Amino acid sequence: MPRAIRPRPGDSTARFPSVTVRSWAPSRSGGPLPVHSERTQLASERKEERAGRRPGRRDGGIIVHDEFLCHVTAYGICGGQRVGVPLGTYRAPTLALALWWMRDRALWIAERLDPDPDSPLFPPNSVAPVSATVPDVPRLLRTWCGDVVQQDLVADELAAGRLVRVATNDDTTEYELLAESVDALRMQRFTSNLSAPAA
């Protein structure tokens, strides 16, 4: 049965943990969320190109990682064991596209966890509110998407070749967004092969 998780005004106890090893709490600004689309994404890349930078590179002329592997996964308990269910994978050719995809998937999860109970797609009484003690995952995901500081943090971490993990959970499931530089993965494999003992 679909579950409606409605925002709770004034809830200051909700947390959105782990961008890499850092914890994050939603900002209290409560401003409107920006609309992210392929059109705004392309405009952002054109702006970077006009500024003399390759899309996916940060300011300062420092060479950084250009291609990123992104995953979204849901984890739950099945038969007494923790099980991960892949919800999508994307190999982003630029940093900007990696960020866009992560925001798009976060909003995709939020929309499916928090459907409109008045939608004609659902039979009467098929959508019910959850307990007030359940973490409001859709609100946390939407807030993360609209937080410019957090988006810049993720961009800087990815551009530096670090793995970024963004995760939150409700009473039954953990939702994870993961992104990593393809170049960093290649370098890890190369160095591990160098350090492996000869047979």
PDB file of C-alpha atoms in Angstrom:
ATOM      1  CA  MET A   1       0.000   0.000   0.000  1.00  0.00           C
ATOM      2  CA  PRO A   2       1.450   3.415  -0.874  1.00  0.00           C
ATOM      3  CA  ARG A   3       2.331   5.584   2.096  1.00  0.00           C
ATOM      4  CA  ALA A   4       1.906   9.336   2.273  1.00  0.00           C
ATOM      5  CA  ILE A   5       4.605  11.039   4.295  1.00  0.00           C
ATOM      6  CA  ARG A   6       3.477  14.611   4.764  1.00  0.00           C
ATOM      7  CA  PRO A   7       5.829  17.420   5.853  1.00  0.00           C
ATOM      8  CA  ARG A   8       5.590  18.401   9.510  1.00  0.00           C
ATOM      9  CA  PRO A   9       6.026  22.178   9.925  1.00  0.00           C
ATOM     10  CA  GLY A  10       8.575  23.178  12.527  1.00  0.00           C
ATOM     11  CA  ASP A  11      10.181  19.746  12.768  1.00  0.00           C
ATOM     12  CA  SER A  12      13.751  20.575  13.781  1.00  0.00           C
ATOM     13  CA  THR A  13      14.704  17.028  14.821  1.00  0.00           C
ATOM     14  CA  ALA A  14      15.029  15.609  11.305  1.00  0.00           C
ATOM     15  CA  ARG A  15      18.582  15.032  10.062  1.00  0.00           C
ATOM     16  CA  PHE A  16      20.036  14.231   6.679  1.00  0.00           C
ATOM     17  CA  PRO A  17      23.340  12.459   7.401  1.00  0.00           C
ATOM     18  CA  SER A  18      26.480  11.708   5.475  1.00  0.00           C
ATOM     19  CA  VAL A  19      27.867  13.564   2.566  1.00  0.00           C
ATOM     20  CA  THR A  20      31.055  11.501   2.552  1.00  0.00           C
ATOM     21  CA  VAL A  21      31.897  11.447   6.266  1.00  0.00           C
ATOM     22  CA  ARG A  22      30.154  14.697   7.139  1.00  0.00           C
ATOM     23  CA  SER A  23      26.763  15.057   8.774  1.00  0.00           C
ATOM     24  CA  TRP A  24      24.273  17.595   7.540  1.00  0.00           C
ATOM     25  CA  ALA A  25      21.063  19.078   8.893  1.00  0.00           C
ATOM     26  CA  PRO A  26      18.600  20.866   6.590  1.00  0.00           C
ATOM     27  CA  SER A  27      18.964  24.632   6.574  1.00  0.00           C
ATOM     28  CA  ARG A  28      16.229  26.594   8.317  1.00  0.00           C
ATOM     29  CA  SER A  29      15.705  29.018   5.463  1.00  0.00           C
ATOM     30  CA  GLY A  30      12.730  27.054   4.160  1.00  0.00           C
ATOM     31  CA  GLY A  31      12.958  28.827   0.814  1.00  0.00           C
ATOM     32  CA  PRO A  32      11.412  27.510  -2.384  1.00  0.00           C
ATOM     33  CA  LEU A  33      13.196  24.645  -4.082  1.00  0.00           C
ATOM     34  CA  PRO A  34      14.796  25.407  -7.442  1.00  0.00           C
ATOM     35  CA  VAL A  35      13.569  23.524 -10.484  1.00  0.00           C
ATOM     36  CA  HIS A  36      16.320  21.367 -11.960  1.00  0.00           C
ATOM     37  CA  SER A  37      15.854  20.238 -15.543  1.00  0.00           C
ATOM     38  CA  GLU A  38      17.907  19.192 -18.541  1.00  0.00           C
ATOM     39  CA  ARG A  39      17.455  22.712 -19.933  1.00  0.00           C
ATOM     40  CA  THR A  40      19.006  24.359 -16.865  1.00  0.00           C
ATOM     41  CA  GLN A  41      21.713  21.699 -16.883  1.00  0.00           C
ATOM     42  CA  LEU A  42      22.675  22.447 -20.505  1.00  0.00           C
ATOM     43  CA  ALA A  43      22.636  26.182 -19.813  1.00  0.00           C
ATOM     44  CA  SER A  44      25.036  25.617 -16.917  1.00  0.00           C
ATOM     45  CA  GLU A  45      27.433  23.665 -19.128  1.00  0.00           C
ATOM     46  CA  ARG A  46      27.333  26.312 -21.873  1.00  0.00           C
ATOM     47  CA  LYS A  47      28.154  28.966 -19.261  1.00  0.00           C
ATOM     48  CA  GLU A  48      31.183  26.938 -18.172  1.00  0.00           C
ATOM     49  CA  GLU A  49      32.335  26.534 -21.767  1.00  0.00           C
ATOM     50  CA  ARG A  50      32.037  30.292 -22.409  1.00  0.00           C
ATOM     51  CA  ALA A  51      34.148  30.894 -19.301  1.00  0.00           C
ATOM     52  CA  GLY A  52      36.900  28.766 -20.842  1.00  0.00           C
ATOM     53  CA  ARG A  53      36.378  25.690 -18.652  1.00  0.00           C
ATOM     54  CA  ARG A  54      35.467  22.186 -19.675  1.00  0.00           C
ATOM     55  CA  PRO A  55      32.096  21.113 -18.252  1.00  0.00           C
ATOM     56  CA  GLY A  56      32.687  19.145 -15.092  1.00  0.00           C
ATOM     57  CA  ARG A  57      35.773  21.092 -14.013  1.00  0.00           C
ATOM     58  CA  ARG A  58      35.873  23.481 -11.082  1.00  0.00           C
ATOM     59  CA  ASP A  59      37.244  27.035 -11.007  1.00  0.00           C
ATOM     60  CA  GLY A  60      40.923  27.821 -10.638  1.00  0.00           C
ATOM     61  CA  GLY A  61      42.314  25.950 -13.638  1.00  0.00           C
ATOM     62  CA  ILE A  62      43.019  22.840 -11.541  1.00  0.00           C
ATOM     63  CA  ILE A  63      42.672  19.579 -13.447  1.00  0.00           C
ATOM     64  CA  VAL A  64      39.980  17.514 -11.781  1.00  0.00           C
ATOM     65  CA  HIS A  65      37.931  14.410 -12.448  1.00  0.00           C
ATOM     66  CA  ASP A  66      35.596  14.561 -15.440  1.00  0.00           C
ATOM     67  CA  GLU A  67      33.528  11.342 -15.465  1.00  0.00           C
ATOM     68  CA  PHE A  68      31.435   9.984 -12.609  1.00  0.00           C
ATOM     69  CA  LEU A  69      29.636   6.745 -11.776  1.00  0.00           C
ATOM     70  CA  CYS A  70      26.380   7.355  -9.879  1.00  0.00           C
ATOM     71  CA  HIS A  71      24.117   4.856  -8.106  1.00  0.00           C
ATOM     72  CA  VAL A  72      20.877   5.018  -6.145  1.00  0.00           C
ATOM     73  CA  THR A  73      19.999   2.069  -3.891  1.00  0.00           C
ATOM     74  CA  ALA A  74      17.339   1.206  -1.319  1.00  0.00           C
ATOM     75  CA  TYR A  75      18.305  -1.049   1.601  1.00  0.00           C
ATOM     76  CA  GLY A  76      15.913  -3.020   3.767  1.00  0.00           C
ATOM     77  CA  ILE A  77      15.602  -6.213   5.786  1.00  0.00           C
ATOM     78  CA  CYS A  78      14.372  -9.365   4.021  1.00  0.00           C
ATOM     79  CA  GLY A  79      14.427 -12.776   5.694  1.00  0.00           C
ATOM     80  CA  GLY A  80      16.479 -11.354   8.534  1.00  0.00           C
ATOM     81  CA  GLN A  81      19.202 -10.066   6.202  1.00  0.00           C
ATOM     82  CA  ARG A  82      20.021  -6.598   4.917  1.00  0.00           C
ATOM     83  CA  VAL A  83      19.274  -6.461   1.190  1.00  0.00           C
ATOM     84  CA  GLY A  84      20.071  -3.714  -1.312  1.00  0.00           C
ATOM     85  CA  VAL A  85      17.782  -3.044  -4.273  1.00  0.00           C
ATOM     86  CA  PRO A  86      19.352  -0.985  -7.102  1.00  0.00           C
ATOM     87  CA  LEU A  87      17.054   1.840  -8.212  1.00  0.00           C
ATOM     88  CA  GLY A  88      19.282   3.269 -10.927  1.00  0.00           C
ATOM     89  CA  THR A  89      22.816   3.710 -12.245  1.00  0.00           C
ATOM     90  CA  TYR A  90      24.213   6.478 -14.435  1.00  0.00           C
ATOM     91  CA  ARG A  91      27.669   7.117 -15.857  1.00  0.00           C
ATOM     92  CA  ALA A  92      27.809  10.901 -16.016  1.00  0.00           C
ATOM     93  CA  PRO A  93      30.194  12.402 -18.606  1.00  0.00           C
ATOM     94  CA  THR A  94      30.445  15.680 -16.644  1.00  0.00           C
ATOM     95  CA  LEU A  95      30.328  16.864 -13.050  1.00  0.00           C
ATOM     96  CA  ALA A  96      27.258  18.985 -13.756  1.00  0.00           C
ATOM     97  CA  LEU A  97      25.352  15.974 -15.125  1.00  0.00           C
ATOM     98  CA  ALA A  98      26.336  13.877 -12.099  1.00  0.00           C
ATOM     99  CA  LEU A  99      24.915  16.534  -9.767  1.00  0.00           C
ATOM    100  CA  TRP A 100      21.772  16.888 -11.876  1.00  0.00           C
ATOM    101  CA  TRP A 101      21.194  13.110 -11.872  1.00  0.00           C
ATOM    102  CA  MET A 102      21.610  12.836  -8.095  1.00  0.00           C
ATOM    103  CA  ARG A 103      19.097  15.650  -7.530  1.00  0.00           C
ATOM    104  CA  ASP A 104      16.700  14.132 -10.071  1.00  0.00           C
ATOM    105  CA  ARG A 105      16.834  10.711  -8.368  1.00  0.00           C
ATOM    106  CA  ALA A 106      16.390  12.262  -4.914  1.00  0.00           C
ATOM    107  CA  LEU A 107      13.247  14.054  -6.109  1.00  0.00           C
ATOM    108  CA  TRP A 108      12.087  10.865  -7.873  1.00  0.00           C
ATOM    109  CA  ILE A 109      12.272   8.978  -4.557  1.00  0.00           C
ATOM    110  CA  ALA A 110      10.541  11.818  -2.691  1.00  0.00           C
ATOM    111  CA  GLU A 111       7.639  11.938  -5.148  1.00  0.00           C
ATOM    112  CA  ARG A 112       7.041   8.191  -4.835  1.00  0.00           C
ATOM    113  CA  LEU A 113       7.220   8.156  -1.052  1.00  0.00           C
ATOM    114  CA  ASP A 114       4.948  11.172  -0.728  1.00  0.00           C
ATOM    115  CA  PRO A 115       2.168  10.853  -3.341  1.00  0.00           C
ATOM    116  CA  ASP A 116      -0.778  13.210  -3.532  1.00  0.00           C
ATOM    117  CA  PRO A 117      -3.600  11.383  -1.682  1.00  0.00           C
ATOM    118  CA  ASP A 118      -6.159  13.175  -3.876  1.00  0.00           C
ATOM    119  CA  SER A 119      -4.629  11.816  -7.085  1.00  0.00           C
ATOM    120  CA  PRO A 120      -7.094   9.821  -9.227  1.00  0.00           C
ATOM    121  CA  LEU A 121      -4.359   7.208  -9.714  1.00  0.00           C
ATOM    122  CA  PHE A 122      -4.985   5.831  -6.210  1.00  0.00           C
ATOM    123  CA  PRO A 123      -8.212   4.092  -5.105  1.00  0.00           C
ATOM    124  CA  PRO A 124     -10.046   5.635  -2.140  1.00  0.00           C
ATOM    125  CA  ASN A 125      -8.373   4.997   1.227  1.00  0.00           C
ATOM    126  CA  SER A 126      -5.294   3.399  -0.392  1.00  0.00           C
ATOM    127  CA  VAL A 127      -2.962   6.175   0.825  1.00  0.00           C
ATOM    128  CA  ALA A 128      -2.657   6.813   4.547  1.00  0.00           C
ATOM    129  CA  PRO A 129      -0.445   9.098   6.656  1.00  0.00           C
ATOM    130  CA  VAL A 130       2.346   7.540   8.669  1.00  0.00           C
ATOM    131  CA  SER A 131       3.141   8.065  12.328  1.00  0.00           C
ATOM    132  CA  ALA A 132       4.495  11.457  13.359  1.00  0.00           C
ATOM    133  CA  THR A 133       7.587   9.689  14.730  1.00  0.00           C
ATOM    134  CA  VAL A 134       8.637   8.395  11.289  1.00  0.00           C
ATOM    135  CA  PRO A 135      11.461  10.461   9.703  1.00  0.00           C
ATOM    136  CA  ASP A 136      10.161  12.624   6.861  1.00  0.00           C
ATOM    137  CA  VAL A 137      12.419  11.291   4.091  1.00  0.00           C
ATOM    138  CA  PRO A 138      10.686  13.132   1.206  1.00  0.00           C
ATOM    139  CA  ARG A 139      11.115  16.503   2.934  1.00  0.00           C
ATOM    140  CA  LEU A 140      14.766  15.756   3.714  1.00  0.00           C
ATOM    141  CA  LEU A 141      15.482  14.782   0.107  1.00  0.00           C
ATOM    142  CA  ARG A 142      13.727  17.856  -1.291  1.00  0.00           C
ATOM    143  CA  THR A 143      15.545  20.119   1.155  1.00  0.00           C
ATOM    144  CA  TRP A 144      18.904  18.595   0.224  1.00  0.00           C
ATOM    145  CA  CYS A 145      18.179  19.184  -3.469  1.00  0.00           C
ATOM    146  CA  GLY A 146      17.465  22.853  -2.795  1.00  0.00           C
ATOM    147  CA  ASP A 147      20.430  23.518  -0.493  1.00  0.00           C
ATOM    148  CA  VAL A 148      23.038  25.380  -2.573  1.00  0.00           C
ATOM    149  CA  VAL A 149      25.751  24.958   0.064  1.00  0.00           C
ATOM    150  CA  GLN A 150      25.312  21.185   0.089  1.00  0.00           C
ATOM    151  CA  GLN A 151      25.303  21.013  -3.706  1.00  0.00           C
ATOM    152  CA  ASP A 152      28.584  22.954  -3.797  1.00  0.00           C
ATOM    153  CA  LEU A 153      30.038  20.635  -1.155  1.00  0.00           C
ATOM    154  CA  VAL A 154      29.134  17.551  -3.196  1.00  0.00           C
ATOM    155  CA  ALA A 155      30.574  19.167  -6.334  1.00  0.00           C
ATOM    156  CA  ASP A 156      33.860  19.971  -4.583  1.00  0.00           C
ATOM    157  CA  GLU A 157      34.176  16.468  -3.128  1.00  0.00           C
ATOM    158  CA  LEU A 158      33.524  14.809  -6.497  1.00  0.00           C
ATOM    159  CA  ALA A 159      35.827  17.197  -8.342  1.00  0.00           C
ATOM    160  CA  ALA A 160      38.589  16.265  -5.901  1.00  0.00           C
ATOM    161  CA  GLY A 161      38.109  12.574  -6.701  1.00  0.00           C
ATOM    162  CA  ARG A 162      36.404  11.595  -3.442  1.00  0.00           C
ATOM    163  CA  LEU A 163      33.474   9.218  -3.113  1.00  0.00           C
ATOM    164  CA  VAL A 164      30.249  10.958  -2.056  1.00  0.00           C
ATOM    165  CA  ARG A 165      27.510   9.097  -0.198  1.00  0.00           C
ATOM    166  CA  VAL A 166      24.222  10.767   0.693  1.00  0.00           C
ATOM    167  CA  ALA A 167      21.856   8.621   2.755  1.00  0.00           C
ATOM    168  CA  THR A 168      18.716   8.893   4.845  1.00  0.00           C
ATOM    169  CA  ASN A 169      16.183   6.416   6.182  1.00  0.00           C
ATOM    170  CA  ASP A 170      12.669   5.953   7.478  1.00  0.00           C
ATOM    171  CA  ASP A 171      11.301   3.172   9.703  1.00  0.00           C
ATOM    172  CA  THR A 172      11.784   0.406   7.106  1.00  0.00           C
ATOM    173  CA  THR A 173      14.250   1.502   4.428  1.00  0.00           C
ATOM    174  CA  GLU A 174      17.550   3.333   3.920  1.00  0.00           C
ATOM    175  CA  TYR A 175      17.906   5.364   0.723  1.00  0.00           C
ATOM    176  CA  GLU A 176      21.422   5.916  -0.608  1.00  0.00           C
ATOM    177  CA  LEU A 177      22.779   8.166  -3.358  1.00  0.00           C
ATOM    178  CA  LEU A 178      26.368   7.334  -4.275  1.00  0.00           C
ATOM    179  CA  ALA A 179      28.737   9.016  -6.732  1.00  0.00           C
ATOM    180  CA  GLU A 180      32.418   8.482  -7.473  1.00  0.00           C
ATOM    181  CA  SER A 181      34.962   9.610 -10.016  1.00  0.00           C
ATOM    182  CA  VAL A 182      35.652   7.019 -12.727  1.00  0.00           C
ATOM    183  CA  ASP A 183      39.265   8.225 -12.806  1.00  0.00           C
ATOM    184  CA  ALA A 184      39.564   7.643  -9.056  1.00  0.00           C
ATOM    185  CA  LEU A 185      38.259   4.087  -9.465  1.00  0.00           C
ATOM    186  CA  ARG A 186      40.805   3.428 -12.207  1.00  0.00           C
ATOM    187  CA  MET A 187      43.631   4.823 -10.084  1.00  0.00           C
ATOM    188  CA  GLN A 188      42.580   2.651  -7.129  1.00  0.00           C
ATOM    189  CA  ARG A 189      42.650  -0.467  -9.299  1.00  0.00           C
ATOM    190  CA  PHE A 190      46.025   0.528 -10.756  1.00  0.00           C
ATOM    191  CA  THR A 191      47.657   1.136  -7.374  1.00  0.00           C
ATOM    192  CA  SER A 192      46.164  -2.070  -5.917  1.00  0.00           C
ATOM    193  CA  ASN A 193      47.636  -4.035  -8.842  1.00  0.00           C
ATOM    194  CA  LEU A 194      51.029  -2.412  -8.254  1.00  0.00           C
ATOM    195  CA  SER A 195      50.989  -3.340  -4.577  1.00  0.00           C
ATOM    196  CA  ALA A 196      49.785  -6.919  -5.157  1.00  0.00           C
ATOM    197  CA  PRO A 197      52.549  -9.499  -4.510  1.00  0.00           C
ATOM    198  CA  ALA A 198      53.883 -11.322  -7.551  1.00  0.00           C
ATOM    199  CA  ALA A 199      52.716 -14.922  -7.880  1.00  0.00           C
TER     200      ALA A 199
END
